[in-house]
Amino acid sequence: QVQLVESGGGLVQPGGSLRLSCAASGSIFSTNNLGWYRQAPGKERAWVASDIRGGNTFYSDSVKGRFTFSRDNAKNTVYLQMYNLKLEDTAVYYCTTAPVTLLWGQGTQVTVSS
């Protein structure tokens, strides 16, 4: 069974950077859209960024210009490069695939704090 595993989260100061990675245990990326979501404490899970099968990439207004989404199908890995992190970026970040293979990762914690 294919799984998604996120990594790269951690504690960072405001204005800092992190790069999240999400690796799949099988070759599913080329046939799927990929996305990143996040869930802050006490809030619902929210969409952050996604692409359409490696083509166009889309970002939520809250991260546009600060986050960069990318994928490497050969490595079965998707990335979220995060710059100029803000306190409100604190959340558990999840990667997901759809529509051919519907999967969610287990999440990685990002904490932005001074």
Short mmCIF file of N, CA and C in Angstrom, two decimals:
data_model
loop_
_atom_site.label_atom_id
_atom_site.label_comp_id
_atom_site.label_asym_id
_atom_site.label_seq_id
_atom_site.Cartn_x
_atom_site.Cartn_y
_atom_site.Cartn_z
N GLN A 1 0.85 -1.18 0.00
CA GLN A 1 0.00 0.00 0.00
C GLN A 1 0.89 1.24 0.00
N VAL A 2 0.59 2.15 -0.93
CA VAL A 2 1.41 3.36 -1.03
C VAL A 2 1.10 4.29 0.14
N GLN A 3 2.14 4.91 0.66
CA GLN A 3 1.98 5.87 1.75
C GLN A 3 2.72 7.16 1.42
N LEU A 4 2.27 8.24 2.05
CA LEU A 4 2.95 9.53 1.95
C LEU A 4 3.57 9.83 3.31
N VAL A 5 4.81 10.28 3.29
CA VAL A 5 5.50 10.60 4.53
C VAL A 5 6.10 11.99 4.42
N GLU A 6 5.61 12.90 5.27
CA GLU A 6 6.13 14.26 5.29
C GLU A 6 7.32 14.37 6.23
N SER A 7 8.19 15.31 5.96
CA SER A 7 9.32 15.60 6.83
C SER A 7 9.74 17.05 6.62
N GLY A 8 10.61 17.51 7.51
CA GLY A 8 11.15 18.85 7.35
C GLY A 8 10.57 19.90 8.27
N GLY A 9 9.54 19.53 9.02
CA GLY A 9 8.97 20.50 9.95
C GLY A 9 9.91 20.78 11.10
N GLY A 10 9.54 21.78 11.90
CA GLY A 10 10.37 22.13 13.04
C GLY A 10 9.99 23.47 13.61
N LEU A 11 10.85 23.96 14.47
CA LEU A 11 10.67 25.25 15.11
C LEU A 11 11.55 26.29 14.42
N VAL A 12 10.94 27.40 14.06
CA VAL A 12 11.68 28.45 13.35
C VAL A 12 11.19 29.80 13.84
N GLN A 13 12.07 30.77 13.80
CA GLN A 13 11.70 32.12 14.21
C GLN A 13 10.96 32.84 13.09
N PRO A 14 10.16 33.82 13.41
CA PRO A 14 9.51 34.62 12.37
C PRO A 14 10.54 35.17 11.40
N GLY A 15 10.21 35.09 10.11
CA GLY A 15 11.14 35.51 9.08
C GLY A 15 12.04 34.41 8.58
N GLY A 16 12.02 33.28 9.24
CA GLY A 16 12.87 32.17 8.85
C GLY A 16 12.29 31.35 7.71
N SER A 17 13.01 30.28 7.38
CA SER A 17 12.62 29.43 6.25
C SER A 17 12.66 27.97 6.66
N LEU A 18 11.85 27.19 5.99
CA LEU A 18 11.86 25.74 6.12
C LEU A 18 11.49 25.15 4.78
N ARG A 19 11.96 23.93 4.54
CA ARG A 19 11.52 23.20 3.36
C ARG A 19 10.91 21.88 3.80
N LEU A 20 9.66 21.71 3.46
CA LEU A 20 8.97 20.46 3.75
C LEU A 20 9.11 19.52 2.56
N SER A 21 9.19 18.25 2.86
CA SER A 21 9.23 17.22 1.83
C SER A 21 8.13 16.21 2.09
N CYS A 22 7.66 15.62 1.03
CA CYS A 22 6.66 14.56 1.14
C CYS A 22 7.03 13.49 0.14
N ALA A 23 7.36 12.32 0.64
CA ALA A 23 7.80 11.23 -0.21
C ALA A 23 6.74 10.15 -0.26
N ALA A 24 6.54 9.62 -1.45
CA ALA A 24 5.60 8.51 -1.63
C ALA A 24 6.38 7.21 -1.72
N SER A 25 5.78 6.16 -1.22
CA SER A 25 6.45 4.86 -1.24
C SER A 25 6.25 4.14 -2.56
N GLY A 26 5.52 4.77 -3.49
CA GLY A 26 5.33 4.19 -4.81
C GLY A 26 5.27 5.28 -5.86
N SER A 27 5.26 4.87 -7.11
CA SER A 27 5.28 5.83 -8.22
C SER A 27 3.85 6.26 -8.57
N ILE A 28 3.35 7.21 -7.83
CA ILE A 28 1.96 7.66 -8.05
C ILE A 28 1.88 9.11 -8.45
N PHE A 29 2.98 9.83 -8.37
CA PHE A 29 2.89 11.28 -8.56
C PHE A 29 2.56 11.67 -9.99
N SER A 30 3.07 10.94 -10.97
CA SER A 30 2.92 11.38 -12.36
C SER A 30 1.46 11.38 -12.81
N THR A 31 0.63 10.60 -12.15
CA THR A 31 -0.77 10.51 -12.56
C THR A 31 -1.71 11.28 -11.65
N ASN A 32 -1.15 12.01 -10.70
CA ASN A 32 -1.98 12.69 -9.71
C ASN A 32 -1.63 14.17 -9.58
N ASN A 33 -2.63 14.92 -9.15
CA ASN A 33 -2.39 16.26 -8.65
C ASN A 33 -1.82 16.12 -7.24
N LEU A 34 -0.99 17.05 -6.86
CA LEU A 34 -0.41 17.03 -5.52
C LEU A 34 -0.75 18.32 -4.79
N GLY A 35 -0.85 18.22 -3.49
CA GLY A 35 -1.21 19.41 -2.73
C GLY A 35 -0.66 19.40 -1.33
N TRP A 36 -0.61 20.59 -0.76
CA TRP A 36 -0.25 20.77 0.64
C TRP A 36 -1.43 21.47 1.34
N TYR A 37 -1.76 20.97 2.51
CA TYR A 37 -2.76 21.58 3.37
C TYR A 37 -2.12 21.80 4.74
N ARG A 38 -2.78 22.59 5.55
CA ARG A 38 -2.30 22.76 6.91
C ARG A 38 -3.47 22.91 7.87
N GLN A 39 -3.21 22.54 9.11
CA GLN A 39 -4.24 22.66 10.14
C GLN A 39 -3.62 23.31 11.36
N ALA A 40 -4.07 24.51 11.64
CA ALA A 40 -3.60 25.23 12.81
C ALA A 40 -4.42 24.81 14.03
N PRO A 41 -3.89 24.99 15.22
CA PRO A 41 -4.62 24.60 16.43
C PRO A 41 -5.99 25.25 16.50
N GLY A 42 -7.01 24.44 16.70
CA GLY A 42 -8.35 24.95 16.83
C GLY A 42 -9.03 25.35 15.54
N LYS A 43 -8.37 25.09 14.41
CA LYS A 43 -8.94 25.48 13.13
C LYS A 43 -9.09 24.28 12.21
N GLU A 44 -9.88 24.45 11.16
CA GLU A 44 -10.06 23.40 10.20
C GLU A 44 -8.85 23.32 9.27
N ARG A 45 -8.69 22.15 8.66
CA ARG A 45 -7.62 21.98 7.70
C ARG A 45 -7.87 22.90 6.51
N ALA A 46 -6.81 23.57 6.06
CA ALA A 46 -6.95 24.55 4.98
C ALA A 46 -5.95 24.26 3.87
N TRP A 47 -6.37 24.54 2.66
CA TRP A 47 -5.54 24.34 1.49
C TRP A 47 -4.43 25.39 1.48
N VAL A 48 -3.21 24.97 1.09
CA VAL A 48 -2.06 25.86 1.02
C VAL A 48 -1.60 26.05 -0.41
N ALA A 49 -1.35 24.95 -1.10
CA ALA A 49 -0.84 25.02 -2.46
C ALA A 49 -1.07 23.68 -3.13
N SER A 50 -1.10 23.71 -4.47
CA SER A 50 -1.27 22.46 -5.20
C SER A 50 -0.88 22.67 -6.65
N ASP A 51 -0.75 21.57 -7.35
CA ASP A 51 -0.52 21.65 -8.78
C ASP A 51 -1.45 20.68 -9.50
N ILE A 52 -1.41 20.77 -10.82
CA ILE A 52 -2.20 19.86 -11.64
C ILE A 52 -1.24 19.02 -12.44
N ARG A 53 -0.95 17.84 -11.93
CA ARG A 53 -0.09 16.88 -12.60
C ARG A 53 1.23 17.48 -13.06
N GLY A 54 1.82 18.30 -12.19
CA GLY A 54 3.12 18.87 -12.49
C GLY A 54 3.07 20.09 -13.38
N GLY A 55 1.87 20.54 -13.70
CA GLY A 55 1.73 21.73 -14.53
C GLY A 55 1.55 22.97 -13.69
N ASN A 56 0.42 23.65 -13.92
CA ASN A 56 0.17 24.88 -13.19
C ASN A 56 0.16 24.66 -11.68
N THR A 57 0.67 25.63 -10.97
CA THR A 57 0.73 25.59 -9.52
C THR A 57 -0.11 26.74 -8.96
N PHE A 58 -0.79 26.46 -7.87
CA PHE A 58 -1.70 27.44 -7.29
C PHE A 58 -1.38 27.58 -5.80
N TYR A 59 -1.59 28.79 -5.30
CA TYR A 59 -1.29 29.08 -3.90
C TYR A 59 -2.45 29.82 -3.24
N SER A 60 -2.64 29.57 -1.98
CA SER A 60 -3.60 30.37 -1.24
C SER A 60 -3.05 31.78 -1.08
N ASP A 61 -3.94 32.73 -0.92
CA ASP A 61 -3.50 34.12 -0.80
C ASP A 61 -2.59 34.32 0.40
N SER A 62 -2.79 33.54 1.43
CA SER A 62 -2.02 33.73 2.65
C SER A 62 -0.55 33.35 2.51
N VAL A 63 -0.21 32.55 1.49
CA VAL A 63 1.19 32.11 1.33
C VAL A 63 1.79 32.55 0.00
N LYS A 64 0.99 33.10 -0.87
CA LYS A 64 1.47 33.48 -2.19
C LYS A 64 2.63 34.47 -2.07
N GLY A 65 3.70 34.18 -2.80
CA GLY A 65 4.87 35.03 -2.75
C GLY A 65 5.87 34.65 -1.67
N ARG A 66 5.46 33.76 -0.76
CA ARG A 66 6.37 33.33 0.32
C ARG A 66 6.67 31.83 0.24
N PHE A 67 5.75 31.05 -0.29
CA PHE A 67 5.93 29.60 -0.39
C PHE A 67 6.10 29.21 -1.86
N THR A 68 6.90 28.17 -2.07
CA THR A 68 7.10 27.64 -3.41
C THR A 68 6.86 26.14 -3.41
N PHE A 69 5.96 25.75 -4.27
CA PHE A 69 5.59 24.33 -4.43
C PHE A 69 6.39 23.75 -5.57
N SER A 70 6.91 22.54 -5.38
CA SER A 70 7.59 21.85 -6.48
C SER A 70 7.49 20.35 -6.28
N ARG A 71 7.72 19.63 -7.35
CA ARG A 71 7.68 18.18 -7.27
C ARG A 71 8.82 17.59 -8.08
N ASP A 72 9.21 16.38 -7.74
CA ASP A 72 10.19 15.61 -8.49
C ASP A 72 9.59 14.22 -8.66
N ASN A 73 9.00 13.98 -9.82
CA ASN A 73 8.34 12.70 -10.04
C ASN A 73 9.31 11.53 -9.99
N ALA A 74 10.53 11.76 -10.44
CA ALA A 74 11.52 10.69 -10.45
C ALA A 74 11.86 10.23 -9.03
N LYS A 75 11.78 11.16 -8.09
CA LYS A 75 12.07 10.84 -6.68
C LYS A 75 10.79 10.60 -5.89
N ASN A 76 9.65 10.70 -6.57
CA ASN A 76 8.36 10.53 -5.88
C ASN A 76 8.27 11.45 -4.66
N THR A 77 8.69 12.67 -4.84
CA THR A 77 8.75 13.62 -3.73
C THR A 77 8.17 14.97 -4.15
N VAL A 78 7.44 15.56 -3.24
CA VAL A 78 6.92 16.91 -3.44
C VAL A 78 7.45 17.78 -2.32
N TYR A 79 7.69 19.04 -2.63
CA TYR A 79 8.32 19.95 -1.69
C TYR A 79 7.45 21.18 -1.47
N LEU A 80 7.63 21.78 -0.33
CA LEU A 80 7.05 23.09 -0.05
C LEU A 80 8.14 23.92 0.60
N GLN A 81 8.72 24.81 -0.18
CA GLN A 81 9.73 25.72 0.35
C GLN A 81 9.01 26.93 0.94
N MET A 82 9.29 27.20 2.19
CA MET A 82 8.59 28.26 2.89
C MET A 82 9.59 29.33 3.33
N TYR A 83 9.35 30.54 2.90
CA TYR A 83 10.19 31.68 3.25
C TYR A 83 9.38 32.68 4.07
N ASN A 84 10.11 33.55 4.76
CA ASN A 84 9.49 34.64 5.52
C ASN A 84 8.31 34.12 6.35
N LEU A 85 8.58 33.11 7.12
CA LEU A 85 7.52 32.48 7.90
C LEU A 85 6.97 33.44 8.95
N LYS A 86 5.67 33.33 9.17
CA LYS A 86 4.97 34.18 10.11
C LYS A 86 4.38 33.33 11.23
N LEU A 87 4.03 33.98 12.32
CA LEU A 87 3.45 33.25 13.44
C LEU A 87 2.22 32.46 13.01
N GLU A 88 1.45 33.04 12.11
CA GLU A 88 0.21 32.39 11.68
C GLU A 88 0.43 31.21 10.74
N ASP A 89 1.67 30.95 10.37
CA ASP A 89 1.97 29.76 9.58
C ASP A 89 2.12 28.51 10.45
N THR A 90 2.08 28.70 11.75
CA THR A 90 2.17 27.56 12.66
C THR A 90 1.01 26.62 12.44
N ALA A 91 1.33 25.37 12.15
CA ALA A 91 0.29 24.37 11.85
C ALA A 91 0.96 23.03 11.61
N VAL A 92 0.11 22.02 11.53
CA VAL A 92 0.56 20.73 11.01
C VAL A 92 0.32 20.75 9.51
N TYR A 93 1.34 20.43 8.75
CA TYR A 93 1.27 20.47 7.30
C TYR A 93 1.14 19.05 6.75
N TYR A 94 0.20 18.89 5.82
CA TYR A 94 -0.08 17.59 5.23
C TYR A 94 0.08 17.67 3.72
N CYS A 95 0.60 16.61 3.14
CA CYS A 95 0.57 16.51 1.69
C CYS A 95 -0.53 15.53 1.29
N THR A 96 -0.98 15.68 0.06
CA THR A 96 -2.09 14.85 -0.40
C THR A 96 -1.98 14.62 -1.90
N THR A 97 -2.56 13.54 -2.37
CA THR A 97 -2.62 13.25 -3.79
C THR A 97 -4.07 12.97 -4.19
N ALA A 98 -4.39 13.27 -5.42
CA ALA A 98 -5.72 13.04 -5.97
C ALA A 98 -5.64 13.30 -7.48
N PRO A 99 -6.54 12.88 -8.29
CA PRO A 99 -7.72 12.08 -7.98
C PRO A 99 -7.55 10.58 -8.18
N VAL A 100 -6.46 10.19 -8.90
CA VAL A 100 -6.31 8.76 -9.20
C VAL A 100 -6.05 7.97 -7.92
N THR A 101 -5.15 8.49 -7.10
CA THR A 101 -4.82 7.86 -5.81
C THR A 101 -5.10 8.88 -4.72
N LEU A 102 -6.03 8.55 -3.86
CA LEU A 102 -6.42 9.47 -2.79
C LEU A 102 -5.64 9.13 -1.53
N LEU A 103 -4.71 10.00 -1.18
CA LEU A 103 -3.87 9.73 -0.02
C LEU A 103 -3.62 11.02 0.75
N TRP A 104 -3.42 10.88 2.06
CA TRP A 104 -2.94 11.95 2.93
C TRP A 104 -1.74 11.42 3.71
N GLY A 105 -0.80 12.30 3.94
CA GLY A 105 0.29 11.95 4.81
C GLY A 105 -0.10 12.11 6.27
N GLN A 106 0.83 11.81 7.15
CA GLN A 106 0.54 11.87 8.58
C GLN A 106 0.74 13.27 9.16
N GLY A 107 1.38 14.14 8.40
CA GLY A 107 1.58 15.51 8.81
C GLY A 107 2.93 15.75 9.45
N THR A 108 3.39 16.99 9.33
CA THR A 108 4.62 17.42 9.98
C THR A 108 4.38 18.78 10.62
N GLN A 109 4.84 18.93 11.84
CA GLN A 109 4.55 20.14 12.60
C GLN A 109 5.52 21.26 12.23
N VAL A 110 4.95 22.42 11.95
CA VAL A 110 5.73 23.63 11.74
C VAL A 110 5.33 24.63 12.83
N THR A 111 6.28 25.08 13.59
CA THR A 111 6.02 26.05 14.65
C THR A 111 6.88 27.28 14.42
N VAL A 112 6.20 28.40 14.27
CA VAL A 112 6.89 29.68 14.09
C VAL A 112 6.74 30.47 15.39
N SER A 113 7.85 30.69 16.04
CA SER A 113 7.79 31.34 17.34
C SER A 113 9.11 32.06 17.63
N SER A 114 8.99 33.17 18.32
CA SER A 114 10.20 33.89 18.72
C SER A 114 10.61 33.47 20.13
#
